[in-house]
Amino acid sequence: MSFILKADSLVKRYGDIIAVNDISFEIFRGEIFGFLGPNGAGKTTTIKMMSGLLKPDSGKVLLDNSNSKISIGICPQHIVIWENLTCMEQILFMGKMYNINPGEVKNKGIELLEALGLTGVKDRLARKLSGGMQRRLNIALALIHSPDIVFLDEPQAGLDPQSRLLVREYIRTIKNKTTVVLTTHDMEEAEKLSDRICIIDKGKLLCIGTAGEITTNNGYEDLVEIDIEGDREKEFLSFIDKELCPTFSISDSRITFNSSNPAALVENILKSARENNLKIKSLQMRKKSLEDIFINLTGRSLRE
Ligand code: ATP
């Protein structure tokens, strides 16, 4: 698959802080590429370097060499709109700046406002829009010129569930024409929206791939979680067949096993509890999530 953009050993420092610490990856044409990481991970700094807004201290950003130029769109994390223009006026104004034919801009504007649920407020001044509407207008303005690649920094921030769905569905429809790079710290959103995900933390790339690849490359897919009564977790572990659960973690009274054979492990757990007079308060089986992987890789949760 051909890349549209390639980051090669990017480094950015702000004084003593290494915001981005030797990151390399490729973004393929026509994909939705999601940067996932906690606050301060270095997502925005990476996006700024890729879009040419910030010069790396070292490393470089390479363009697909079949193109000498690519057009880009940027939707920054902080909303940038003209408060005293209506939604449609901003679209026409942006079109003028990109030197696009007014008829074409108007049609594109109608399409974008419709897709992003703003048709009903197309003639409302931006300052009179709700925060979620302003966010969606911000996204529309980044796409007015149908760029080859668009950078969306936290496009879902502050959106209600219906608006999230609208934005997600629209992003999916444009990806064949416009490669999409987005940032988020919402794991569920990253998984739903992105074809490939890159998890970063403290300026370092931790892993990259589809959600499925990330899951299978980081231990087994299945987790079995049990809560034991009476501070007897360690004792309980001594009775369990270790071959069925080579890795596990304990948090409070909960033991989480990562198993290649969850059904056999559950049988073994129930048998061990019965034979050793241990009481299981709860037991559940589930698929490993990106959050589990993030905690495994960094030893802390994204929300901390
Ligand atoms: P968030 O999810 O909170 O937006 P992020 O992953 O986008 O976070 P960045 O904004 O790239 O993270 O910040 C990475 C690190 O660089 C942080 O420690 C931040 O404080 C620092 N940083 C970012 N911009 C500047 C700046 N202009 N001057 C100094 N430090 C900065």
mmCIF file of C-alpha atoms and ligand atoms in Angstrom:
data_model
loop_
_atom_site.group_PDB
_atom_site.id
_atom_site.type_symbol
_atom_site.label_atom_id
_atom_site.label_comp_id
_atom_site.label_asym_id
_atom_site.label_seq_id
_atom_site.Cartn_x
_atom_site.Cartn_y
_atom_site.Cartn_z
ATOM 1 C CA MET A 1 0.000 0.000 0.000
ATOM 2 C CA SER A 2 1.348 3.457 -0.859
ATOM 3 C CA PHE A 3 1.850 6.053 1.825
ATOM 4 C CA ILE A 4 0.615 9.621 1.483
ATOM 5 C CA LEU A 5 2.706 10.863 4.421
ATOM 6 C CA LYS A 6 5.586 9.345 6.270
ATOM 7 C CA ALA A 7 7.000 10.514 9.591
ATOM 8 C CA ASP A 8 10.658 9.659 9.917
ATOM 9 C CA SER A 9 12.189 9.847 13.430
ATOM 10 C CA LEU A 10 10.313 12.996 14.456
ATOM 11 C CA VAL A 11 11.536 14.741 17.596
ATOM 12 C CA LYS A 12 10.154 17.915 19.198
ATOM 13 C CA ARG A 13 11.284 19.458 22.466
ATOM 14 C CA TYR A 14 9.776 22.354 24.403
ATOM 15 C CA GLY A 15 12.562 23.337 26.777
ATOM 16 C CA ASP A 16 13.080 20.321 29.026
ATOM 17 C CA ILE A 17 9.944 18.547 27.802
ATOM 18 C CA ILE A 18 10.364 16.014 24.987
ATOM 19 C CA ALA A 19 6.868 16.286 23.516
ATOM 20 C CA VAL A 20 7.613 13.879 20.635
ATOM 21 C CA ASN A 21 10.442 11.432 21.066
ATOM 22 C CA ASP A 22 11.671 9.755 17.869
ATOM 23 C CA ILE A 23 8.392 8.726 16.268
ATOM 24 C CA SER A 24 8.200 7.017 12.853
ATOM 25 C CA PHE A 25 5.147 5.743 10.981
ATOM 26 C CA GLU A 26 3.430 5.812 7.600
ATOM 27 C CA ILE A 27 -0.071 7.001 6.763
ATOM 28 C CA PHE A 28 -1.609 5.164 3.829
ATOM 29 C CA ARG A 29 -3.704 6.815 1.153
ATOM 30 C CA GLY A 30 -7.436 6.430 1.778
ATOM 31 C CA GLU A 31 -7.272 5.313 5.391
ATOM 32 C CA ILE A 32 -8.568 6.747 8.648
ATOM 33 C CA PHE A 33 -5.556 6.888 10.939
ATOM 34 C CA GLY A 34 -6.200 7.539 14.611
ATOM 35 C CA PHE A 35 -3.731 8.813 17.182
ATOM 36 C CA LEU A 36 -4.747 7.551 20.581
ATOM 37 C CA GLY A 37 -3.086 8.720 23.754
ATOM 38 C CA PRO A 38 -3.730 10.494 27.053
ATOM 39 C CA ASN A 39 -3.520 14.265 27.619
ATOM 40 C CA GLY A 40 -0.023 15.500 26.909
ATOM 41 C CA ALA A 41 1.012 12.344 24.979
ATOM 42 C CA GLY A 42 2.263 14.392 22.015
ATOM 43 C CA LYS A 43 -0.640 13.902 19.581
ATOM 44 C CA THR A 44 -1.192 17.569 18.698
ATOM 45 C CA THR A 45 2.532 18.226 18.428
ATOM 46 C CA THR A 46 2.876 15.297 15.991
ATOM 47 C CA ILE A 47 -0.074 16.520 13.908
ATOM 48 C CA LYS A 48 1.375 20.037 13.824
ATOM 49 C CA MET A 49 4.680 18.699 12.493
ATOM 50 C CA MET A 50 2.938 16.532 9.893
ATOM 51 C CA SER A 51 0.824 19.419 8.658
ATOM 52 C CA GLY A 52 3.769 21.795 8.415
ATOM 53 C CA LEU A 53 2.670 24.087 11.275
ATOM 54 C CA LEU A 54 5.664 23.174 13.429
ATOM 55 C CA LYS A 55 9.246 22.437 12.479
ATOM 56 C CA PRO A 56 10.647 19.231 14.018
ATOM 57 C CA ASP A 57 13.899 19.536 16.002
ATOM 58 C CA SER A 58 15.038 16.493 14.083
ATOM 59 C CA GLY A 59 13.550 13.940 11.722
ATOM 60 C CA LYS A 60 11.385 14.693 8.721
ATOM 61 C CA VAL A 61 7.968 14.344 7.160
ATOM 62 C CA LEU A 62 7.988 12.839 3.668
ATOM 63 C CA LEU A 63 5.236 13.104 1.071
ATOM 64 C CA ASP A 64 4.241 10.331 -1.299
ATOM 65 C CA ASN A 65 6.899 10.834 -3.953
ATOM 66 C CA SER A 66 4.472 10.386 -6.825
ATOM 67 C CA ASN A 67 3.089 13.797 -5.814
ATOM 68 C CA SER A 68 5.096 16.970 -5.547
ATOM 69 C CA LYS A 69 2.197 18.596 -3.692
ATOM 70 C CA ILE A 70 -0.743 17.435 -1.638
ATOM 71 C CA SER A 71 -3.592 19.614 -0.407
ATOM 72 C CA ILE A 72 -4.293 19.465 3.308
ATOM 73 C CA GLY A 73 -7.121 20.474 5.590
ATOM 74 C CA ILE A 74 -6.744 21.152 9.308
ATOM 75 C CA CYS A 75 -9.376 21.177 11.990
ATOM 76 C CA PRO A 76 -7.595 22.363 15.139
ATOM 77 C CA GLN A 77 -8.459 21.287 18.652
ATOM 78 C CA HIS A 78 -9.534 24.840 19.520
ATOM 79 C CA ILE A 79 -12.468 26.000 17.457
ATOM 80 C CA VAL A 80 -11.471 28.607 14.856
ATOM 81 C CA ILE A 81 -14.468 30.252 13.216
ATOM 82 C CA TRP A 82 -15.647 33.787 12.476
ATOM 83 C CA GLU A 83 -18.190 34.622 15.140
ATOM 84 C CA ASN A 84 -20.024 37.247 13.101
ATOM 85 C CA LEU A 85 -20.491 35.208 9.947
ATOM 86 C CA THR A 86 -23.252 32.663 9.421
ATOM 87 C CA CYS A 87 -22.379 29.033 8.717
ATOM 88 C CA MET A 88 -22.941 29.419 4.975
ATOM 89 C CA GLU A 89 -21.044 32.748 4.867
ATOM 90 C CA GLN A 90 -17.990 31.121 6.444
ATOM 91 C CA ILE A 91 -18.099 28.345 3.887
ATOM 92 C CA LEU A 92 -18.310 30.829 0.988
ATOM 93 C CA PHE A 93 -15.495 32.873 2.556
ATOM 94 C CA MET A 94 -13.238 29.820 2.921
ATOM 95 C CA GLY A 95 -14.020 28.834 -0.665
ATOM 96 C CA LYS A 96 -12.936 32.292 -1.811
ATOM 97 C CA MET A 97 -9.641 31.939 0.056
ATOM 98 C CA TYR A 98 -9.049 28.593 -1.676
ATOM 99 C CA ASN A 99 -10.013 30.245 -4.966
ATOM 100 C CA ILE A 100 -12.785 27.748 -5.671
ATOM 101 C CA ASN A 101 -15.626 28.591 -8.013
ATOM 102 C CA PRO A 102 -18.519 30.056 -5.869
ATOM 103 C CA GLY A 103 -21.139 27.694 -7.335
ATOM 104 C CA GLU A 104 -18.964 24.703 -6.525
ATOM 105 C CA VAL A 105 -18.336 25.958 -2.970
ATOM 106 C CA LYS A 106 -22.008 26.524 -2.399
ATOM 107 C CA ASN A 107 -22.855 22.966 -3.481
ATOM 108 C CA LYS A 108 -20.045 21.547 -1.345
ATOM 109 C CA GLY A 109 -21.235 23.720 1.571
ATOM 110 C CA ILE A 110 -24.796 22.441 1.249
ATOM 111 C CA GLU A 111 -23.462 18.844 1.218
ATOM 112 C CA LEU A 112 -21.217 19.406 4.263
ATOM 113 C CA LEU A 113 -23.835 21.254 6.319
ATOM 114 C CA GLU A 114 -26.377 18.536 5.559
ATOM 115 C CA ALA A 115 -23.975 15.695 6.387
ATOM 116 C CA LEU A 116 -22.922 17.354 9.639
ATOM 117 C CA GLY A 117 -26.462 18.190 10.736
ATOM 118 C CA LEU A 118 -26.171 21.968 10.315
ATOM 119 C CA THR A 119 -28.687 22.645 7.517
ATOM 120 C CA GLY A 120 -31.222 24.014 9.989
ATOM 121 C CA VAL A 121 -28.733 26.599 11.274
ATOM 122 C CA LYS A 122 -26.980 27.450 7.995
ATOM 123 C CA ASP A 123 -28.025 31.131 8.286
ATOM 124 C CA ARG A 124 -27.293 31.448 12.025
ATOM 125 C CA LEU A 125 -24.319 33.500 13.208
ATOM 126 C CA ALA A 126 -21.516 31.272 14.451
ATOM 127 C CA ARG A 127 -21.457 32.944 17.861
ATOM 128 C CA LYS A 128 -25.070 31.885 18.339
ATOM 129 C CA LEU A 129 -24.331 28.198 17.687
ATOM 130 C CA SER A 130 -23.961 25.673 20.498
ATOM 131 C CA GLY A 131 -20.460 24.330 21.245
ATOM 132 C CA GLY A 132 -21.181 21.035 19.454
ATOM 133 C CA MET A 133 -22.511 22.890 16.383
ATOM 134 C CA GLN A 134 -19.389 25.076 16.317
ATOM 135 C CA ARG A 135 -17.221 21.941 16.449
ATOM 136 C CA ARG A 136 -19.094 20.469 13.470
ATOM 137 C CA LEU A 137 -18.759 23.764 11.560
ATOM 138 C CA ASN A 138 -15.027 23.701 12.331
ATOM 139 C CA ILE A 139 -14.858 20.252 10.710
ATOM 140 C CA ALA A 140 -16.842 21.454 7.666
ATOM 141 C CA LEU A 141 -14.409 24.338 7.119
ATOM 142 C CA ALA A 142 -11.455 21.923 7.053
ATOM 143 C CA LEU A 143 -13.099 19.930 4.260
ATOM 144 C CA ILE A 144 -14.487 22.620 1.977
ATOM 145 C CA HIS A 145 -11.698 22.194 -0.593
ATOM 146 C CA SER A 146 -11.876 18.353 -0.573
ATOM 147 C CA PRO A 147 -8.238 18.039 0.553
ATOM 148 C CA ASP A 148 -6.054 14.995 -0.151
ATOM 149 C CA ILE A 149 -5.493 14.629 3.593
ATOM 150 C CA VAL A 150 -7.274 16.174 6.560
ATOM 151 C CA PHE A 151 -5.986 16.469 10.138
ATOM 152 C CA LEU A 152 -8.780 16.469 12.694
ATOM 153 C CA ASP A 153 -7.557 17.219 16.213
ATOM 154 C CA GLU A 154 -10.149 15.831 18.657
ATOM 155 C CA PRO A 155 -13.042 16.047 16.169
ATOM 156 C CA GLN A 156 -15.451 14.406 18.599
ATOM 157 C CA ALA A 157 -14.698 16.644 21.607
ATOM 158 C CA GLY A 158 -17.867 18.000 23.177
ATOM 159 C CA LEU A 159 -20.236 16.236 20.758
ATOM 160 C CA ASP A 160 -23.391 14.482 21.890
ATOM 161 C CA PRO A 161 -23.923 10.826 20.834
ATOM 162 C CA GLN A 162 -26.067 11.746 17.796
ATOM 163 C CA SER A 163 -23.502 14.264 16.552
ATOM 164 C CA ARG A 164 -20.680 11.781 17.127
ATOM 165 C CA LEU A 165 -22.519 9.337 14.915
ATOM 166 C CA LEU A 166 -23.054 11.968 12.189
ATOM 167 C CA VAL A 167 -19.379 12.952 12.228
ATOM 168 C CA ARG A 168 -18.237 9.330 12.279
ATOM 169 C CA GLU A 169 -20.481 8.416 9.341
ATOM 170 C CA TYR A 170 -19.396 11.436 7.314
ATOM 171 C CA ILE A 171 -15.709 10.766 7.934
ATOM 172 C CA ARG A 172 -16.222 7.224 6.655
ATOM 173 C CA THR A 173 -17.798 8.486 3.425
ATOM 174 C CA ILE A 174 -14.900 10.816 2.563
ATOM 175 C CA LYS A 175 -11.994 8.499 3.280
ATOM 176 C CA ASN A 176 -11.588 7.186 -0.262
ATOM 177 C CA LYS A 177 -10.980 10.712 -1.510
ATOM 178 C CA THR A 178 -9.502 12.277 1.594
ATOM 179 C CA THR A 179 -7.103 10.463 3.895
ATOM 180 C CA VAL A 180 -8.120 11.209 7.474
ATOM 181 C CA VAL A 181 -5.745 11.639 10.417
ATOM 182 C CA LEU A 182 -7.402 12.241 13.745
ATOM 183 C CA THR A 183 -6.509 12.402 17.413
ATOM 184 C CA THR A 184 -8.542 11.230 20.343
ATOM 185 C CA HIS A 185 -8.155 10.009 23.890
ATOM 186 C CA ASP A 186 -11.385 8.073 23.643
ATOM 187 C CA MET A 187 -10.486 4.426 23.032
ATOM 188 C CA GLU A 188 -13.960 3.398 21.952
ATOM 189 C CA GLU A 189 -14.120 6.226 19.431
ATOM 190 C CA ALA A 190 -10.648 5.402 18.108
ATOM 191 C CA GLU A 191 -11.681 1.800 17.596
ATOM 192 C CA LYS A 192 -14.985 2.688 15.921
ATOM 193 C CA LEU A 193 -13.555 5.332 13.624
ATOM 194 C CA SER A 194 -10.058 4.331 12.639
ATOM 195 C CA ASP A 195 -8.783 1.779 10.148
ATOM 196 C CA ARG A 196 -5.439 1.857 11.948
ATOM 197 C CA ILE A 197 -4.556 3.188 15.354
ATOM 198 C CA CYS A 198 -1.281 4.456 16.707
ATOM 199 C CA ILE A 199 -1.062 4.529 20.514
ATOM 200 C CA ILE A 200 1.351 7.112 21.870
ATOM 201 C CA ASP A 201 2.302 8.067 25.391
ATOM 202 C CA LYS A 202 4.929 10.459 26.731
ATOM 203 C CA GLY A 203 6.019 11.246 23.175
ATOM 204 C CA LYS A 204 6.767 7.593 22.350
ATOM 205 C CA LEU A 205 4.966 5.331 19.890
ATOM 206 C CA LEU A 206 3.784 2.266 21.819
ATOM 207 C CA CYS A 207 2.070 0.295 19.063
ATOM 208 C CA ILE A 208 0.475 0.702 15.658
ATOM 209 C CA GLY A 209 -1.948 -1.365 13.567
ATOM 210 C CA THR A 210 -5.621 -2.224 13.220
ATOM 211 C CA ALA A 211 -7.473 -2.682 16.524
ATOM 212 C CA GLY A 212 -7.415 -6.460 15.818
ATOM 213 C CA GLU A 213 -3.653 -6.475 15.155
ATOM 214 C CA ILE A 214 -2.952 -4.459 18.297
ATOM 215 C CA THR A 215 -5.059 -6.871 20.330
ATOM 216 C CA THR A 216 -3.499 -10.060 18.943
ATOM 217 C CA ASN A 217 0.040 -8.667 19.119
ATOM 218 C CA ASN A 218 -0.360 -7.935 22.808
ATOM 219 C CA GLY A 219 -1.235 -11.241 24.447
ATOM 220 C CA TYR A 220 -4.382 -13.348 24.030
ATOM 221 C CA GLU A 221 -7.735 -11.896 23.007
ATOM 222 C CA ASP A 222 -9.806 -13.225 25.908
ATOM 223 C CA LEU A 223 -9.953 -12.111 29.515
ATOM 224 C CA VAL A 224 -11.548 -13.887 32.455
ATOM 225 C CA GLU A 225 -12.165 -11.721 35.516
ATOM 226 C CA ILE A 226 -13.113 -13.010 38.955
ATOM 227 C CA ASP A 227 -13.742 -11.404 42.328
ATOM 228 C CA ILE A 228 -12.815 -13.546 45.329
ATOM 229 C CA GLU A 229 -14.300 -13.134 48.776
ATOM 230 C CA GLY A 230 -12.035 -12.418 51.762
ATOM 231 C CA ASP A 231 -8.572 -11.293 50.567
ATOM 232 C CA ARG A 232 -7.680 -14.769 49.317
ATOM 233 C CA GLU A 233 -6.580 -13.898 45.759
ATOM 234 C CA LYS A 234 -2.952 -14.998 46.132
ATOM 235 C CA GLU A 235 -4.002 -18.257 47.796
ATOM 236 C CA PHE A 236 -6.533 -18.838 45.024
ATOM 237 C CA LEU A 237 -3.875 -18.313 42.340
ATOM 238 C CA SER A 238 -1.793 -21.152 43.803
ATOM 239 C CA PHE A 239 -4.593 -23.593 42.896
ATOM 240 C CA ILE A 240 -5.032 -22.470 39.290
ATOM 241 C CA ASP A 241 -3.490 -24.323 36.331
ATOM 242 C CA LYS A 242 -0.849 -21.781 35.172
ATOM 243 C CA GLU A 243 -0.724 -23.259 31.680
ATOM 244 C CA LEU A 244 -4.257 -21.987 31.101
ATOM 245 C CA CYS A 245 -3.378 -18.428 32.117
ATOM 246 C CA PRO A 246 0.266 -17.485 31.620
ATOM 247 C CA THR A 247 -0.473 -13.819 32.420
ATOM 248 C CA PHE A 248 -2.740 -12.267 35.001
ATOM 249 C CA SER A 249 -3.076 -9.121 37.101
ATOM 250 C CA ILE A 250 -4.578 -8.416 40.522
ATOM 251 C CA SER A 251 -6.350 -5.205 41.412
ATOM 252 C CA ASP A 252 -8.167 -4.994 44.785
ATOM 253 C CA SER A 253 -10.089 -8.262 45.059
ATOM 254 C CA ARG A 254 -10.216 -8.783 41.273
ATOM 255 C CA ILE A 255 -7.993 -11.174 39.348
ATOM 256 C CA THR A 256 -7.866 -10.695 35.574
ATOM 257 C CA PHE A 257 -6.523 -13.633 33.574
ATOM 258 C CA ASN A 258 -5.407 -13.374 29.964
ATOM 259 C CA SER A 259 -6.107 -16.792 28.496
ATOM 260 C CA SER A 260 -5.779 -18.691 25.219
ATOM 261 C CA ASN A 261 -8.466 -21.111 26.386
ATOM 262 C CA PRO A 262 -11.032 -19.195 28.462
ATOM 263 C CA ALA A 263 -13.608 -22.015 28.599
ATOM 264 C CA ALA A 264 -11.083 -24.469 30.101
ATOM 265 C CA LEU A 265 -9.842 -21.771 32.467
ATOM 266 C CA VAL A 266 -13.370 -21.086 33.762
ATOM 267 C CA GLU A 267 -13.819 -24.826 34.438
ATOM 268 C CA ASN A 268 -10.508 -24.877 36.291
ATOM 269 C CA ILE A 269 -11.462 -21.767 38.318
ATOM 270 C CA LEU A 270 -14.817 -23.236 39.398
ATOM 271 C CA LYS A 271 -13.254 -26.601 40.268
ATOM 272 C CA SER A 272 -10.451 -24.951 42.309
ATOM 273 C CA ALA A 273 -12.930 -22.788 44.195
ATOM 274 C CA ARG A 274 -15.144 -25.767 45.002
ATOM 275 C CA GLU A 275 -12.284 -28.015 46.135
ATOM 276 C CA ASN A 276 -10.618 -25.327 48.273
ATOM 277 C CA ASN A 277 -13.665 -23.734 49.848
ATOM 278 C CA LEU A 278 -13.159 -20.362 48.177
ATOM 279 C CA LYS A 279 -16.113 -18.152 47.320
ATOM 280 C CA ILE A 280 -16.255 -16.409 43.949
ATOM 281 C CA LYS A 281 -18.316 -13.197 44.185
ATOM 282 C CA SER A 282 -18.431 -12.652 40.413
ATOM 283 C CA LEU A 283 -16.991 -14.113 37.228
ATOM 284 C CA GLN A 284 -17.054 -12.671 33.723
ATOM 285 C CA MET A 285 -15.461 -13.377 30.371
ATOM 286 C CA ARG A 286 -14.820 -10.588 27.880
ATOM 287 C CA LYS A 287 -12.685 -9.601 24.916
ATOM 288 C CA LYS A 288 -9.615 -7.520 25.609
ATOM 289 C CA SER A 289 -10.117 -3.803 24.848
ATOM 290 C CA LEU A 290 -7.638 -1.139 23.786
ATOM 291 C CA GLU A 291 -7.846 0.187 27.334
ATOM 292 C CA ASP A 292 -6.623 -3.166 28.721
ATOM 293 C CA ILE A 293 -3.723 -3.038 26.276
ATOM 294 C CA PHE A 294 -2.926 0.552 27.152
ATOM 295 C CA ILE A 295 -2.855 -0.327 30.848
ATOM 296 C CA ASN A 296 -0.623 -3.335 30.115
ATOM 297 C CA LEU A 297 1.783 -1.211 28.088
ATOM 298 C CA THR A 298 1.961 1.803 30.381
ATOM 299 C CA GLY A 299 0.802 0.526 33.738
ATOM 300 C CA ARG A 300 -1.936 3.157 33.977
ATOM 301 C CA SER A 301 -5.314 4.013 32.543
ATOM 302 C CA LEU A 302 -5.944 6.597 29.794
ATOM 303 C CA ARG A 303 -8.244 8.516 32.108
ATOM 304 C CA GLU A 304 -5.659 9.115 34.820
HETATM 305 P P1 ATP B 1 -4.098 16.580 24.671
HETATM 306 O O1 ATP B 1 -4.846 15.289 24.504
HETATM 307 O O2 ATP B 1 -4.179 17.075 26.074
HETATM 308 O O3 ATP B 1 -4.433 17.615 23.652
HETATM 309 P P2 ATP B 1 -1.604 15.910 23.250
HETATM 310 O O4 ATP B 1 -1.363 14.450 23.188
HETATM 311 O O5 ATP B 1 -2.151 16.563 22.036
HETATM 312 O O6 ATP B 1 -2.508 16.231 24.517
HETATM 313 P P3 ATP B 1 0.549 17.838 23.078
HETATM 314 O O7 ATP B 1 -0.350 19.028 23.032
HETATM 315 O O8 ATP B 1 1.235 17.442 21.828
HETATM 316 O O9 ATP B 1 -0.221 16.567 23.676
HETATM 317 O O10 ATP B 1 1.645 18.103 24.222
HETATM 318 C C1 ATP B 1 2.735 17.223 24.438
HETATM 319 C C2 ATP B 1 3.609 17.827 25.546
HETATM 320 O O11 ATP B 1 4.220 19.027 25.066
HETATM 321 C C3 ATP B 1 2.869 18.203 26.819
HETATM 322 O O12 ATP B 1 3.709 17.915 27.916
HETATM 323 C C4 ATP B 1 2.656 19.697 26.679
HETATM 324 O O13 ATP B 1 2.591 20.333 27.932
HETATM 325 C C5 ATP B 1 3.895 20.117 25.901
HETATM 326 N N1 ATP B 1 3.629 21.292 25.035
HETATM 327 C C6 ATP B 1 2.771 21.337 23.997
HETATM 328 N N2 ATP B 1 2.807 22.553 23.400
HETATM 329 C C7 ATP B 1 3.709 23.286 24.100
HETATM 330 C C8 ATP B 1 4.208 24.634 23.970
HETATM 331 N N3 ATP B 1 3.781 25.433 23.001
HETATM 332 N N4 ATP B 1 5.137 25.038 24.868
HETATM 333 C C9 ATP B 1 5.587 24.209 25.832
HETATM 334 N N5 ATP B 1 5.173 22.941 26.011
HETATM 335 C C10 ATP B 1 4.243 22.477 25.149
#
